[in-house]
mmCIF file of C-alpha atoms in Angstrom:
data_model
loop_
_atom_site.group_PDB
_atom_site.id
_atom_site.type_symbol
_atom_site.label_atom_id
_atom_site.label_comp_id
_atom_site.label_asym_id
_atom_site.label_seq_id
_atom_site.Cartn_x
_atom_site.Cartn_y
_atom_site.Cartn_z
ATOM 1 C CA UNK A 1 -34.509 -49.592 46.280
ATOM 2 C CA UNK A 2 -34.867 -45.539 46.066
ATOM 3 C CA UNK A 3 -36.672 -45.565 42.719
ATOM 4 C CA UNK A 4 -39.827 -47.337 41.384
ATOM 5 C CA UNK A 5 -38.870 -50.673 39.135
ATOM 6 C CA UNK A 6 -39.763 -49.271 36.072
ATOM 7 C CA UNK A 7 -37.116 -46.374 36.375
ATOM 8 C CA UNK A 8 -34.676 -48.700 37.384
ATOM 9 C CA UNK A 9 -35.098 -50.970 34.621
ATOM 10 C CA UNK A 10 -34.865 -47.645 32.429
ATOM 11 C CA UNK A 11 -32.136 -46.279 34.075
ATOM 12 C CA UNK A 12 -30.126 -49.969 33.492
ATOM 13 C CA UNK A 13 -30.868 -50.208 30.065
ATOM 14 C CA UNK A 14 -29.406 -47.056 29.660
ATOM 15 C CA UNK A 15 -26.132 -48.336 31.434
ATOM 16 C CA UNK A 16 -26.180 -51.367 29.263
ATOM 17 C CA UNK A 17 -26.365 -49.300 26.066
ATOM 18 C CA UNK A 18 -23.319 -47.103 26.895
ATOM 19 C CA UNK A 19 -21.002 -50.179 27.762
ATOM 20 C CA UNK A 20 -17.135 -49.459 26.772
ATOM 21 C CA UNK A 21 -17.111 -51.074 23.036
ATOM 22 C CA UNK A 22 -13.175 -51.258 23.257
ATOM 23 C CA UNK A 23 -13.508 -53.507 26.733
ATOM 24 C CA UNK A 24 -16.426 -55.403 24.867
ATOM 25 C CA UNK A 25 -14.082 -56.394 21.254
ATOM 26 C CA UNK A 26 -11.222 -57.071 23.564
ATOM 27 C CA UNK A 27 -13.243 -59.513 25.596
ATOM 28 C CA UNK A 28 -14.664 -61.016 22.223
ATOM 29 C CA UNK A 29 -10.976 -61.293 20.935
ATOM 30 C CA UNK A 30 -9.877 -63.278 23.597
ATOM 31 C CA UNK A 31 -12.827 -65.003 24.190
ATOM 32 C CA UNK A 32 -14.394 -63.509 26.975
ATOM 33 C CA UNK A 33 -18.228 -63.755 27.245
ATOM 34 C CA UNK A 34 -19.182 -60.234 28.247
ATOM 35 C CA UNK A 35 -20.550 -58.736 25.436
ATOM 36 C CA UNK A 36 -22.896 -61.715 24.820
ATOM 37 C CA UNK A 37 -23.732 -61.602 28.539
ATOM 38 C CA UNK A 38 -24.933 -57.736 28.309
ATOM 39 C CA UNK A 39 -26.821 -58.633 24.799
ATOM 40 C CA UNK A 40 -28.450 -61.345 26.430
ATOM 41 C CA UNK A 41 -29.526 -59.214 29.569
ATOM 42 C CA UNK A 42 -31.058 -56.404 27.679
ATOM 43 C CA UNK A 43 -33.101 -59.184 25.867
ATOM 44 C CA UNK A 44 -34.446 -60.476 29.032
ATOM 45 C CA UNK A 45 -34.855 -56.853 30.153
ATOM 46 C CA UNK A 46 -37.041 -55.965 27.561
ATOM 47 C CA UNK A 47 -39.150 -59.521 28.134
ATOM 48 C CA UNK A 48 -39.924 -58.270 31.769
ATOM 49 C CA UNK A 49 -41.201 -54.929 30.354
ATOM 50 C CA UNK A 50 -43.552 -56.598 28.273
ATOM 51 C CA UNK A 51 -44.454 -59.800 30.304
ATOM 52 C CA UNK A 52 -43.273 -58.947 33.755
ATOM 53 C CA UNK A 53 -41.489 -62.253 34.809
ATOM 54 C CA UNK A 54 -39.400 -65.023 32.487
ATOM 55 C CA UNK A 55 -38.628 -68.467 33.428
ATOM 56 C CA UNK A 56 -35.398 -69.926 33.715
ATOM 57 C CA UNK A 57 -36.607 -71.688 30.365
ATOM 58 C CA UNK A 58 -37.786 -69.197 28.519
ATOM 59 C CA UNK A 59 -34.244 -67.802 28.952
ATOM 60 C CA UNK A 60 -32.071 -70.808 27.551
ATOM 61 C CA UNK A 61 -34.973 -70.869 24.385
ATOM 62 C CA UNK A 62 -34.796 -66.984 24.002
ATOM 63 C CA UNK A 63 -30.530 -66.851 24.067
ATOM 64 C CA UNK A 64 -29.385 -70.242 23.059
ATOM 65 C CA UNK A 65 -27.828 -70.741 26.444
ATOM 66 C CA UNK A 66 -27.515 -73.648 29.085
ATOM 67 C CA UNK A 67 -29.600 -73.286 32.350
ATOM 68 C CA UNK A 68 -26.300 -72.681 34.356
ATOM 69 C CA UNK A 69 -25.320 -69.707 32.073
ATOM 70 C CA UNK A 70 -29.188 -68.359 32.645
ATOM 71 C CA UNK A 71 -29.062 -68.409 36.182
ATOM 72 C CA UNK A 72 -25.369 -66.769 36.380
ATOM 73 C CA UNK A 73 -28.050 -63.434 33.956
ATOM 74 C CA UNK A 74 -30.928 -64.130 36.579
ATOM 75 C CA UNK A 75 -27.752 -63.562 38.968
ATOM 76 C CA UNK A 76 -26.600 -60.259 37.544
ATOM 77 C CA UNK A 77 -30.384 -59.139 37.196
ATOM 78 C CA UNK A 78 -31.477 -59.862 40.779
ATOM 79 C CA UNK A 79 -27.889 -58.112 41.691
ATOM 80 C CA UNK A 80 -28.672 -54.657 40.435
ATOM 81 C CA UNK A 81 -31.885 -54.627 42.094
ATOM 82 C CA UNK A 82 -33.872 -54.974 38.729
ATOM 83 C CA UNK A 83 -35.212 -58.267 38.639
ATOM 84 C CA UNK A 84 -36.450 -60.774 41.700
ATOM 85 C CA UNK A 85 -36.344 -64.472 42.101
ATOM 86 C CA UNK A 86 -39.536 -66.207 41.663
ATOM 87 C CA UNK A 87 -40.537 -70.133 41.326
ATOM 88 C CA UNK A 88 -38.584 -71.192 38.290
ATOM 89 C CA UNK A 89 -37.342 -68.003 37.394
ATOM 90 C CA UNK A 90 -37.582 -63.623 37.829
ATOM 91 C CA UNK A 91 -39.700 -61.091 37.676
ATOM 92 C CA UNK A 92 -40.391 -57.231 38.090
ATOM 93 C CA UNK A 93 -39.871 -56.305 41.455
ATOM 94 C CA UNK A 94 -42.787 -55.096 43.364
ATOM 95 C CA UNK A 95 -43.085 -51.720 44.242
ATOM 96 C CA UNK A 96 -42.869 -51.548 47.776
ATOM 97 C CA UNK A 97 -41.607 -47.979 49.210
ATOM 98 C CA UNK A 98 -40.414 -46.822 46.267
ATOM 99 C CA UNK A 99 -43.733 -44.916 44.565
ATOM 100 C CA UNK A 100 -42.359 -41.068 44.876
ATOM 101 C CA UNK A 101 -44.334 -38.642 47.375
ATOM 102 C CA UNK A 102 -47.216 -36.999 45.749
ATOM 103 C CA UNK A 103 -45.847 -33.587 45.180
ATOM 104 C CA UNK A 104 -42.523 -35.329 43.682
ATOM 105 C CA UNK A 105 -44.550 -37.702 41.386
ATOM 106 C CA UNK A 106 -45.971 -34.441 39.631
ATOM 107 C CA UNK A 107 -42.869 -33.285 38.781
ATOM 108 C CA UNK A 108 -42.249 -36.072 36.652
ATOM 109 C CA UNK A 109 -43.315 -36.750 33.012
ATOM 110 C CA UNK A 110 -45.223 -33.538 33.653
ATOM 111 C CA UNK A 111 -45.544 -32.519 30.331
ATOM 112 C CA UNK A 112 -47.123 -36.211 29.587
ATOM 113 C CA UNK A 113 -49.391 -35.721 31.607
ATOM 114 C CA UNK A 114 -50.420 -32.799 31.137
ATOM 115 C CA UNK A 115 -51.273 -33.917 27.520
ATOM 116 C CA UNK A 116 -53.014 -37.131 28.790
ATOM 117 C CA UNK A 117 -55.054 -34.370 30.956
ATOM 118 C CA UNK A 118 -56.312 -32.250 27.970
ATOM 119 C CA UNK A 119 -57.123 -34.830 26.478
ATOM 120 C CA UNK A 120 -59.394 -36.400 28.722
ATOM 121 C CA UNK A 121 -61.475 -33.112 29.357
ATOM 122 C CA UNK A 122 -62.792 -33.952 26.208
ATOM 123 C CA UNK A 123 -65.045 -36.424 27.584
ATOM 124 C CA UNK A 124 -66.516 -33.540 30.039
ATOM 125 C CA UNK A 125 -69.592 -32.178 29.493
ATOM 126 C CA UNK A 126 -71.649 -29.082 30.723
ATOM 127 C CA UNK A 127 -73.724 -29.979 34.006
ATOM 128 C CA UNK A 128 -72.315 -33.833 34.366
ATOM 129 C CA UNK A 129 -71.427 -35.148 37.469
ATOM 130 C CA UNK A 130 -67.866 -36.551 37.858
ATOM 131 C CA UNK A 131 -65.269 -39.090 39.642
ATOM 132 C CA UNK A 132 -62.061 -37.338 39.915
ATOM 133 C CA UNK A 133 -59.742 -39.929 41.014
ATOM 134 C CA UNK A 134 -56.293 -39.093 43.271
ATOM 135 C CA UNK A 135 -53.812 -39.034 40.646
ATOM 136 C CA UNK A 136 -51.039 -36.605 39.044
ATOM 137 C CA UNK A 137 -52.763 -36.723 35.547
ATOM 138 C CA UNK A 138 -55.555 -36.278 37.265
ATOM 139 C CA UNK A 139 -54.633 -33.067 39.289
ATOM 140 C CA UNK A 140 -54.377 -31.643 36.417
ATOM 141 C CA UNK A 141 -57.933 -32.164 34.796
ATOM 142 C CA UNK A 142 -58.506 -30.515 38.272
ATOM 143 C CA UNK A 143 -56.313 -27.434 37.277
ATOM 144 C CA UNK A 144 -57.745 -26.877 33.729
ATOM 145 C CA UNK A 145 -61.073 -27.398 34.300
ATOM 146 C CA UNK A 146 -63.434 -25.037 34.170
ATOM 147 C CA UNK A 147 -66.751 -25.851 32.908
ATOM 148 C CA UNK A 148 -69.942 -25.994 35.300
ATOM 149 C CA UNK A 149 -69.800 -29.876 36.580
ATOM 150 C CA UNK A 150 -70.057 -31.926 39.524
ATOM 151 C CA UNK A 151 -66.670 -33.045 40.864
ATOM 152 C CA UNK A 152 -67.148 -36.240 43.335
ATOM 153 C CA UNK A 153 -63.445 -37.024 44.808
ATOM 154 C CA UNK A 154 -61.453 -38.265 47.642
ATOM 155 C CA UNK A 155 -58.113 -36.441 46.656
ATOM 156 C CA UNK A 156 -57.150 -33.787 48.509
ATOM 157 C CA UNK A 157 -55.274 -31.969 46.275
ATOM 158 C CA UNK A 158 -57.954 -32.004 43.714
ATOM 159 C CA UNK A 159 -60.209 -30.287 46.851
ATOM 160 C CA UNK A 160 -57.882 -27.374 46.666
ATOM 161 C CA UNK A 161 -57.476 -27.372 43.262
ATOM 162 C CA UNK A 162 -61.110 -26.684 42.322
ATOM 163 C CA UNK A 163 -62.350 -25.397 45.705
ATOM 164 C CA UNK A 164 -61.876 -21.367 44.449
ATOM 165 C CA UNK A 165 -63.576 -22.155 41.407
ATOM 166 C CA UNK A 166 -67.202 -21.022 41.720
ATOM 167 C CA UNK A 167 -68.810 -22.995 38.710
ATOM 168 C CA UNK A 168 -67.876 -26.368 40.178
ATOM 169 C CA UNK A 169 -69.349 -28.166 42.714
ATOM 170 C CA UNK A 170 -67.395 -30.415 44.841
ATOM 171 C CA UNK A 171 -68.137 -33.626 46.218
ATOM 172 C CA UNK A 172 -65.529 -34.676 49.071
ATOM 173 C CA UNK A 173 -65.289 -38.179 50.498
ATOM 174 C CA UNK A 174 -64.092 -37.206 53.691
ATOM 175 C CA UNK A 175 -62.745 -39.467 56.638
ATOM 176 C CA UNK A 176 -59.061 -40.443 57.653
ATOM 177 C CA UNK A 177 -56.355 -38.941 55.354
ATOM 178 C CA UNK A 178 -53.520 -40.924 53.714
ATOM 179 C CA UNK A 179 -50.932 -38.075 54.191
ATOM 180 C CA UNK A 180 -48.286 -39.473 51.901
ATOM 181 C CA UNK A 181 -50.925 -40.139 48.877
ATOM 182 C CA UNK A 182 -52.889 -37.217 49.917
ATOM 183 C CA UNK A 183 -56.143 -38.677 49.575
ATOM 184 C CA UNK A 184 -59.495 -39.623 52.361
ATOM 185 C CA UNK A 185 -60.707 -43.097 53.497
ATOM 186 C CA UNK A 186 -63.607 -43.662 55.363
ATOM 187 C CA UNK A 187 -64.449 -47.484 56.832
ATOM 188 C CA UNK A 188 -67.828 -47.324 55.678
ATOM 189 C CA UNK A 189 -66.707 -45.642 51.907
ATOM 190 C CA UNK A 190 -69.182 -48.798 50.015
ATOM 191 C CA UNK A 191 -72.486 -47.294 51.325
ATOM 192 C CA UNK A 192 -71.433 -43.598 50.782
ATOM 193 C CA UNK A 193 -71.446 -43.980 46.783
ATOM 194 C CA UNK A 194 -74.525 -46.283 46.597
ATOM 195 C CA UNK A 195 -76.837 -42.956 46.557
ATOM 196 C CA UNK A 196 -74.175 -41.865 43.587
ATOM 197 C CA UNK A 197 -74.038 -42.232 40.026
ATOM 198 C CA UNK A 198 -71.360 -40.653 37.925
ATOM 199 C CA UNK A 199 -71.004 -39.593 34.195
ATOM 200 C CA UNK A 200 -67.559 -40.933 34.142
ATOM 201 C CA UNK A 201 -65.062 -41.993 36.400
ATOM 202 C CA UNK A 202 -61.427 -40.926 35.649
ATOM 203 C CA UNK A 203 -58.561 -43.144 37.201
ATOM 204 C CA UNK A 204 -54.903 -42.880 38.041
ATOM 205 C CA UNK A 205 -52.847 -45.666 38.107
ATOM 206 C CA UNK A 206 -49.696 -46.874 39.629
ATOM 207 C CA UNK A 207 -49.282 -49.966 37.866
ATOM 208 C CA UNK A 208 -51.167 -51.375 34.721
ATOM 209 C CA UNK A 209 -50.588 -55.393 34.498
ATOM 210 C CA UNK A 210 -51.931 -58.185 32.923
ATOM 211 C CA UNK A 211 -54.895 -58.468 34.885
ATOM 212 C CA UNK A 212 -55.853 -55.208 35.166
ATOM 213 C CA UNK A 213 -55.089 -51.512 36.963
ATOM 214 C CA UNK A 214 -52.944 -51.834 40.012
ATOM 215 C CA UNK A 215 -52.336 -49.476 43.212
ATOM 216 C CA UNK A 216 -49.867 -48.695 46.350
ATOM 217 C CA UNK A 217 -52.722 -48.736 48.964
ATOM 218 C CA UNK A 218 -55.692 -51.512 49.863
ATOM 219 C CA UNK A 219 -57.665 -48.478 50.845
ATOM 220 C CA UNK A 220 -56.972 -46.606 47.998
ATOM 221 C CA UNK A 221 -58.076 -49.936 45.379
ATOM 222 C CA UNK A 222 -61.252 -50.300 47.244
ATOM 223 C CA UNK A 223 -62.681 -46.793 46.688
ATOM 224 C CA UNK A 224 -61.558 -47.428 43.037
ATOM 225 C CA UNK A 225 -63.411 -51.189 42.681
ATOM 226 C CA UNK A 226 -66.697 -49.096 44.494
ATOM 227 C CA UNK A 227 -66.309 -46.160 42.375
ATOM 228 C CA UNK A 228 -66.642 -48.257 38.940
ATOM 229 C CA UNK A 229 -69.315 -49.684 39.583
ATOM 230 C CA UNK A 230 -71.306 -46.343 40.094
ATOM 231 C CA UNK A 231 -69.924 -44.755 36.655
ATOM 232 C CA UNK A 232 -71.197 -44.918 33.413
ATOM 233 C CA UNK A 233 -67.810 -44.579 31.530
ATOM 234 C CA UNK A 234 -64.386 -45.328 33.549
ATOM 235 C CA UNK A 235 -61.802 -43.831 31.931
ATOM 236 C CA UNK A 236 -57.857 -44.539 32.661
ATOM 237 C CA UNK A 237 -55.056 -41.769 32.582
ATOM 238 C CA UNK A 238 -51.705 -43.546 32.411
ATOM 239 C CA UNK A 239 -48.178 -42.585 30.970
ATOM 240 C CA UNK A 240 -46.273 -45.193 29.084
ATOM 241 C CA UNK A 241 -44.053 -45.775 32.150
ATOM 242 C CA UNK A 242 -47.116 -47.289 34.053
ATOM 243 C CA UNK A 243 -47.230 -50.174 31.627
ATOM 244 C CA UNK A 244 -43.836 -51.723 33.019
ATOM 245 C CA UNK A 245 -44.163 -50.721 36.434
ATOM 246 C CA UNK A 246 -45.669 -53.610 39.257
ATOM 247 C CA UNK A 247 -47.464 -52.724 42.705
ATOM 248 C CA UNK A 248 -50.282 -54.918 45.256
ATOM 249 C CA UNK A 249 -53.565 -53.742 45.113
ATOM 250 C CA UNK A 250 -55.685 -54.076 41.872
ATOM 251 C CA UNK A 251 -58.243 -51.553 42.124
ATOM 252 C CA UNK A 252 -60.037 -52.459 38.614
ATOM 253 C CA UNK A 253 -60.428 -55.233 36.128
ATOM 254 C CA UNK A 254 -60.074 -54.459 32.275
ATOM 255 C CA UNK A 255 -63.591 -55.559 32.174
ATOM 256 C CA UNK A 256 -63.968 -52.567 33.892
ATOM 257 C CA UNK A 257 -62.523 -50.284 31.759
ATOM 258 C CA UNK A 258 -64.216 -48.218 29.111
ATOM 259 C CA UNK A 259 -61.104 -46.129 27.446
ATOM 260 C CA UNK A 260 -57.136 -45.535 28.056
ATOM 261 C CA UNK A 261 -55.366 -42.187 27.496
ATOM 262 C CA UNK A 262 -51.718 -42.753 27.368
ATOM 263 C CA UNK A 263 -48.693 -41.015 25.837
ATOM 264 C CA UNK A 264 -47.185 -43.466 24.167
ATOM 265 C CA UNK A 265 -48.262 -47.120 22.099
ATOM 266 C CA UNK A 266 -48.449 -50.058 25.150
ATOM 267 C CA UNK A 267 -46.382 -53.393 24.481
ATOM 268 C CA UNK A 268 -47.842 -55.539 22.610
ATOM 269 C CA UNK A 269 -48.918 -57.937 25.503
ATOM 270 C CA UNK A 270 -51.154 -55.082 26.542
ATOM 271 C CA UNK A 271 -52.560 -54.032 22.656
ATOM 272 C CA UNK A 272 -53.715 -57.536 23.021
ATOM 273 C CA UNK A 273 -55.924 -57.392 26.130
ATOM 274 C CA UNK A 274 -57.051 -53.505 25.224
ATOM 275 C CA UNK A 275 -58.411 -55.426 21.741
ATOM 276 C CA UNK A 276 -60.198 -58.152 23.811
ATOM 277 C CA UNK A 277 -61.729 -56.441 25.749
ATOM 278 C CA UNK A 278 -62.846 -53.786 23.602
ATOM 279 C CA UNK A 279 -61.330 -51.023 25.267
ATOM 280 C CA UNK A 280 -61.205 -47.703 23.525
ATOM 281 C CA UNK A 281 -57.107 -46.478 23.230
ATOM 282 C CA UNK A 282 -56.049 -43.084 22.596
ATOM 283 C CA UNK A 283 -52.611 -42.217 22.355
ATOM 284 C CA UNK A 284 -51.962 -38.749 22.485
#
């Protein structure tokens, strides 16, 4: 796989929406089963987006079908590359080497988040002191800001962003550099922000799931889980696609979470823990 899940999944429903109608009647006429097959897998597609893996069950309640006719779906799912075989049934497939290079990422949805960025430097005040985490959305706070704050971050493109500008001050983690994600690791990151406390903390994400926000590297989610702790508002910047994406490494809990800025209304699944937990939602 070339492309994250959620763009595949995307990029399928779009194939399954511009089937050839003729083909479809003529298989209905002489009682083919194609059309109801393609109805039934855009169902279970849009499940996954909002639940992230289906049982075999859930299937033959959802369409009315036998288990043999929902494992020959599960079959055509797993076949394109958009679903994967779990216990009892599928799921999203895991992002493995499929999150885009940096540089590439920020090309994409640009103008989202670009929006999701003004928005958060709302929350920036005058003198604060700041968590800048390494993130697209976030580069871009980088690039806009301008007001005479603290910057605390272990992104190196957010170094260069804000390194000419002479009002901020910049606070660089330092240590061994990720040179895909473009961001610093050090082994002994923990005791480096105990000294630290931050005005607010403001987070990427790769993938936001049902237990919380998700990302491609274990180095990467441990600076996050540290960096929380320290903050007195953590503040998520996440496009709509990040909601039906899947990757390893939870870096925080919704517990954790103080407000989300996205582009677009989550699935419901999600409305429901952001409610729970209290969590502050703006869609811009």
């Amino acid at each position: 796989m070339r492309d994250s899940s959620c763009i595949i999944i995307r990029q399928t429903l779009e194939i399954l929406k511009n089937v050839d109608y003729e083909l479809i009647k003529h298989y209905n006429v002489h009682g083919g089963d194609f059309m109801y097959q393609e109805g039934r897998l855009i169902k279970i597609l849009e499940y996954l987006n909002e639940h992230n893996s289906i049982s075999v069950q859930n299937i033959c309640e959802m369409s009315n079908v036998s288990r043999d006719t929902a494992r020959r779906d599960i079959i055509k799912l797993t076949e394109q590359g958009v679903a994967i075989r779990t216990h009892g049934g599928i799921s999203l497939p895991v992002i493995k080497n499929t999150m885009k290079a940096y540089r590439e990422r920020l090309e994409s949805y640009s103008e989202e988040k670009k929006n999701i960025a003004q928005k958060a430097l709302s929350f920036i005040d005058e003198g604060g002191h700041y968590f800048f985490d390494v993130s697209t959305t976030v580069s871009f706070m980088a690039e806009y800001l301008n007001e005479k704050v603290t910057i605390a971050t272990h992104s190196l493109d957010n170094i260069e962003m804000i390194s000419d500008k002479e009002d901020i001050n910049v606070i660089s983690l330092g240590g061994y550099l990720n040179k895909k994600n473009r961001f610093f690791y050090k082994p002994n990151f923990q005791n480096y922000f105990d000294g630290m406390r931050f005005d607010a903390t403001f987070l990427g994400a790769a993938a936001i799931m049902s237990d919380g926000i998700y990302y491609e590297d274990e180095e990467d989610a441990y600076i996050k889980q540290a960096v929380v702790k320290q903050s007195k508002r953590n503040i998520v910047l996440a496009d709509h696609e990040k909601f039906i994406c899947s990757s390893y490494y939870r870096g925080v809990s919704f517990k954790n979470i103080d407000t989300i800025i996205t582009d677009v209304a989550p699935p419901a699944q999600f409305i429901e823990i952001i409610k729970k937990e209290n969590i502050e939602l703006l869609i811009i």
